[in-house]
PDB file of C-alpha atoms in Angstrom:
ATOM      1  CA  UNK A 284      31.567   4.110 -20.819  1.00  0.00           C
ATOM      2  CA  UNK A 285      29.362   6.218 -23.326  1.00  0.00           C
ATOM      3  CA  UNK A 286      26.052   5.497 -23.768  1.00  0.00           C
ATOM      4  CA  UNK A 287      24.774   6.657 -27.478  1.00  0.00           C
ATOM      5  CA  UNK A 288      22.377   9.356 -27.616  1.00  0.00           C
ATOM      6  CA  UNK A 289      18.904   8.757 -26.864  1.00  0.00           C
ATOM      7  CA  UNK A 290      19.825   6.143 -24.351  1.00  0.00           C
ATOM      8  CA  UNK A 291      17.980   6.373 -20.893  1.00  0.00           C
ATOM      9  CA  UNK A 292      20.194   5.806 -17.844  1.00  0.00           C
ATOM     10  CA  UNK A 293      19.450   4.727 -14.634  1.00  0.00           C
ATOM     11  CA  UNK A 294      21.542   4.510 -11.533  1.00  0.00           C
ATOM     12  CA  UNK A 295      20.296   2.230  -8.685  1.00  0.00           C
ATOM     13  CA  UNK A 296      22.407   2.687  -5.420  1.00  0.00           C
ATOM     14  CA  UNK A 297      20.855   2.270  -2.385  1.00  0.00           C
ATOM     15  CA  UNK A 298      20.438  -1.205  -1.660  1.00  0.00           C
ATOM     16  CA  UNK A 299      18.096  -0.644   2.257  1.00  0.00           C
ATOM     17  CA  UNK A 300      15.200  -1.735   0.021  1.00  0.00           C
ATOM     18  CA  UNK A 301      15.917  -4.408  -2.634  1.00  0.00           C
ATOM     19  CA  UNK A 302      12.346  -4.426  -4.396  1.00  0.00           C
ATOM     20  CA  UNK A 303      12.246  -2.289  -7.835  1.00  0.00           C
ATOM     21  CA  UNK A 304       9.762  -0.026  -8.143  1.00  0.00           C
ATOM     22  CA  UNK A 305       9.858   1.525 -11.497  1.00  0.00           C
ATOM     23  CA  UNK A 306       7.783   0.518 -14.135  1.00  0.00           C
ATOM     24  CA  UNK A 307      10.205  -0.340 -17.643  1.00  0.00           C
ATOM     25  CA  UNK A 308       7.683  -1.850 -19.739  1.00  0.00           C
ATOM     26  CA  UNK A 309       7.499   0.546 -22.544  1.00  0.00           C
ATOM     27  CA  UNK A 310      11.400   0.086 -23.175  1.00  0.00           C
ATOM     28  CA  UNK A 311      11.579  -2.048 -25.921  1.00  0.00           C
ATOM     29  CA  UNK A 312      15.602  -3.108 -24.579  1.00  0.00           C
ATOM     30  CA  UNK A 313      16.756  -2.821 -21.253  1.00  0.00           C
ATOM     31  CA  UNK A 314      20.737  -3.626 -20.112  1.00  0.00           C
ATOM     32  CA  UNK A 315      21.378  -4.101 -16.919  1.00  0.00           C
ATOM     33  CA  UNK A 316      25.133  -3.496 -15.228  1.00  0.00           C
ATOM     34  CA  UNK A 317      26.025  -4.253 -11.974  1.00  0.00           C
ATOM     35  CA  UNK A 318      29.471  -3.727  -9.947  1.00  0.00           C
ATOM     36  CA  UNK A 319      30.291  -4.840  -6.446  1.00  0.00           C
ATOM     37  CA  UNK A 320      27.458  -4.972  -3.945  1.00  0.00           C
ATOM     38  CA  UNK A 321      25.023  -3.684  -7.079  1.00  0.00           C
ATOM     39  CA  UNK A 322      25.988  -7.667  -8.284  1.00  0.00           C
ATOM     40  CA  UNK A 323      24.500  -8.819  -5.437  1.00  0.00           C
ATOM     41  CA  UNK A 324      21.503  -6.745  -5.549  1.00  0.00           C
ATOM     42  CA  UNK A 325      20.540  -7.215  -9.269  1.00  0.00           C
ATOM     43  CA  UNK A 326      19.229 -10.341  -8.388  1.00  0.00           C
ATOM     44  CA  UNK A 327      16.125  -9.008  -7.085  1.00  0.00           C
ATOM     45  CA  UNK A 328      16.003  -6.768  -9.903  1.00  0.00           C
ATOM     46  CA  UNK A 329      16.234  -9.417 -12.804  1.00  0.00           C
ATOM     47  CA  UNK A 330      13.360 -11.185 -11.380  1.00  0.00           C
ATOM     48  CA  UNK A 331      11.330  -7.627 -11.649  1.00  0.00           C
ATOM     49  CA  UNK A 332      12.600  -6.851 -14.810  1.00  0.00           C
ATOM     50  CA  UNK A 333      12.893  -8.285 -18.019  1.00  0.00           C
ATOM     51  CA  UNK A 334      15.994  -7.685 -19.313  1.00  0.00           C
ATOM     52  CA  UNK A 335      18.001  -8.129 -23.042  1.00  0.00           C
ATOM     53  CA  UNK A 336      21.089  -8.137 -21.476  1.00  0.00           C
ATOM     54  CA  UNK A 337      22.733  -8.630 -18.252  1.00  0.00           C
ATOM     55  CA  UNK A 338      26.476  -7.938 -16.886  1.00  0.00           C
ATOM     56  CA  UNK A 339      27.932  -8.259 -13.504  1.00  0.00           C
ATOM     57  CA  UNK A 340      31.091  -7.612 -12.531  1.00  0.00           C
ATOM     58  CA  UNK A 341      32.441  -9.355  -9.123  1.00  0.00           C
ATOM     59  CA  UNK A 342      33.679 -12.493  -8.296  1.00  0.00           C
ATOM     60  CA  UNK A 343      31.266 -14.321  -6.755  1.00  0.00           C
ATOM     61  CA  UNK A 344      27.674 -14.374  -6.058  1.00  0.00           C
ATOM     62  CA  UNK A 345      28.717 -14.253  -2.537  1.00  0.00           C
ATOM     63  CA  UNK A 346      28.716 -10.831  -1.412  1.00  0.00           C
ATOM     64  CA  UNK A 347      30.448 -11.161   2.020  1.00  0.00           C
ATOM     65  CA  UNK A 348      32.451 -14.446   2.153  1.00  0.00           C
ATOM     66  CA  UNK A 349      35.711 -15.735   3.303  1.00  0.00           C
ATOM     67  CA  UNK A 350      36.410 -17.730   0.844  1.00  0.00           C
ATOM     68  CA  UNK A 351      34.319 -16.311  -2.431  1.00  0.00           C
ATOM     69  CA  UNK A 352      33.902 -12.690  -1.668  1.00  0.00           C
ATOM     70  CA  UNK A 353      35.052  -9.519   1.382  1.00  0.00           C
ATOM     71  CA  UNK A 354      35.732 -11.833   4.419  1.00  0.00           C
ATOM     72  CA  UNK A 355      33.294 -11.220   6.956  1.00  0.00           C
ATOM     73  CA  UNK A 356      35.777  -9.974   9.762  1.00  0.00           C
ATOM     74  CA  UNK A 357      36.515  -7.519   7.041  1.00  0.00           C
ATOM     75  CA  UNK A 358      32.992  -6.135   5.806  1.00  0.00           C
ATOM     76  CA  UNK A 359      32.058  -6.105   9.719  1.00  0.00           C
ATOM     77  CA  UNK A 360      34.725  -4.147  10.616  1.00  0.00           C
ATOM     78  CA  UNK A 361      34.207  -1.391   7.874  1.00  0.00           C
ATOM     79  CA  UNK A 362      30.580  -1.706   9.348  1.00  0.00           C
ATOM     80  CA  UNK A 363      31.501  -1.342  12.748  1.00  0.00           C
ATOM     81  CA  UNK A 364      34.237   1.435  12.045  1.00  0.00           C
ATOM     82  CA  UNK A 365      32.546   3.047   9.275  1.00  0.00           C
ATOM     83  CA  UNK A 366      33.833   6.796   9.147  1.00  0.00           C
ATOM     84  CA  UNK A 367      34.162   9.978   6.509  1.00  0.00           C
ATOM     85  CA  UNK A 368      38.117   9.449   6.415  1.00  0.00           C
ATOM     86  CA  UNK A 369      37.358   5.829   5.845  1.00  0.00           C
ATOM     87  CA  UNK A 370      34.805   6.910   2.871  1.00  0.00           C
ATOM     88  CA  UNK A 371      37.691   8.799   1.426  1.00  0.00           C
ATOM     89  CA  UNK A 372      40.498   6.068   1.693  1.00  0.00           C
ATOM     90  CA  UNK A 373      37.853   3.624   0.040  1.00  0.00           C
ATOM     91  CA  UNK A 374      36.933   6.003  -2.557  1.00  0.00           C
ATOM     92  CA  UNK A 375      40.423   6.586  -3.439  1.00  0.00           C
ATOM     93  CA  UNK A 376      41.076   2.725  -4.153  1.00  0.00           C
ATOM     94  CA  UNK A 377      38.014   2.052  -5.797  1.00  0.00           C
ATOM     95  CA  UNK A 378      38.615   4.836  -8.316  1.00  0.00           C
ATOM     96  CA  UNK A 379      41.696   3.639  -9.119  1.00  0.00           C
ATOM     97  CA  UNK A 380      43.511   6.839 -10.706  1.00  0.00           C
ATOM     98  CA  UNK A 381      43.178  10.485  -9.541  1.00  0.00           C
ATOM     99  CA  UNK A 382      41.365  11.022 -13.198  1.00  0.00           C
ATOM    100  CA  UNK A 383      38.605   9.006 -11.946  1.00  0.00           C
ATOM    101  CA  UNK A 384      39.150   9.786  -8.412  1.00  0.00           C
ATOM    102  CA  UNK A 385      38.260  13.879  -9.661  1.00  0.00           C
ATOM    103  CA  UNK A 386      34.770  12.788 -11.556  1.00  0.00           C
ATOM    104  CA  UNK A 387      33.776  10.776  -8.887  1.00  0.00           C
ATOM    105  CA  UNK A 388      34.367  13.383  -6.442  1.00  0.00           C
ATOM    106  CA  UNK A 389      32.068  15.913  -8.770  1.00  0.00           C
ATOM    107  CA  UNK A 390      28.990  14.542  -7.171  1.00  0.00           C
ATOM    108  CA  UNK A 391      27.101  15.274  -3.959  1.00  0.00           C
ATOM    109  CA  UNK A 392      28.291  12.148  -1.469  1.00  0.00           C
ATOM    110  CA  UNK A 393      26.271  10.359   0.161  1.00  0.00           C
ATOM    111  CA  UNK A 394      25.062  10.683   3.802  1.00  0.00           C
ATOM    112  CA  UNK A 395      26.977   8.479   6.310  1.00  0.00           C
ATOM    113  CA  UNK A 396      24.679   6.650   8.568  1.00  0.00           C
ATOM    114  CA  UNK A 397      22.469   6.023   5.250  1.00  0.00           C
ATOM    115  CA  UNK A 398      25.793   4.266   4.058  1.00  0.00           C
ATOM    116  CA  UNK A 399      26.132   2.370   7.240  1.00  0.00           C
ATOM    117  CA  UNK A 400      22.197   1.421   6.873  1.00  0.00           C
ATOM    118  CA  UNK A 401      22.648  -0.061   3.644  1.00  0.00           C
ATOM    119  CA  UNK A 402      25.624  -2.093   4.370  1.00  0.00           C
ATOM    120  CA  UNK A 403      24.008  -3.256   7.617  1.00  0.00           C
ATOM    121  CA  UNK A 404      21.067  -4.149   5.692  1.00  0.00           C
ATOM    122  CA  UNK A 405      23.496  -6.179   2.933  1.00  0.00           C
ATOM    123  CA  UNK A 406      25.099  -7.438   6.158  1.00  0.00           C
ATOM    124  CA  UNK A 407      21.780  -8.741   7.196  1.00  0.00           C
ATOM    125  CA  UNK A 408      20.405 -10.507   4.511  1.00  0.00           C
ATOM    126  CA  UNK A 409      23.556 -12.085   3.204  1.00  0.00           C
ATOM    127  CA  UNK A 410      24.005 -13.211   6.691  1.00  0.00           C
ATOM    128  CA  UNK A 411      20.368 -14.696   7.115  1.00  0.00           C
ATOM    129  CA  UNK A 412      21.090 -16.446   3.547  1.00  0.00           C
ATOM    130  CA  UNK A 413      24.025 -18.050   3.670  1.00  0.00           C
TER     131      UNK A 413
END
């Protein structure tokens, strides 16, 4: 995806805290895209935000399901067993292709225990809302 020039970006990406803090009222258009557990999170942030568009790519509203969404034996388990070879293997399949695999490796990656934090924290609130 390109975005034309003079087009703002922002990434969100750490989903401990789920309020939105940032202050998007002079934009006169605002799109919103979401992908896996960012699906689940943009929730909070549509109610913050007005937005012109919204897309959200995963199956279900359900973030951690066994029927709708990553069975919960499954997304515990990654929680419990949650490791930098692990980071790597799941990398690797959510790239998709070495090509994508190679950009996505061109930035810094993230700490471990604050990925374990924030999926203990999805863990937590799915969990207390289902």
């Amino acid at each position: 995806m390109k975005a034309e020039n003079g087009t703002d970006i922002m990434l969100c990406y750490d989903y401990r805290d789920m309020t939105f803090h940032e202050d998007l009222s002079s934009y006169k258009e605002i799109h919103l895209i979401a992908w896996s557990m960012g699906a689940y999170g943009r929730t909070g942030f549509s109610r913050e935000i007005r937005t012109n568009h919204s897309y959200r790519h995963q199956r279900h509203a359900r973030p951690i399901d066994d029927n709708f969404g990553i069975p919960e034996n499954i997304f515990r388990g990654t929680l419990d067993n949650l490791t930098a070879e692990g980071m790597k293997r799941f990398n690797r399949r959510m790239c998709g292709s070495r090509d994508i695999l190679a950009q996505h490796e061109k930035f810094p990656a993230r700490p471990l225990e604050e990925v374990k934090d924030e999926l203990q924290h999805i863990y937590n609130l799915v969990t207390a809302n289902q």
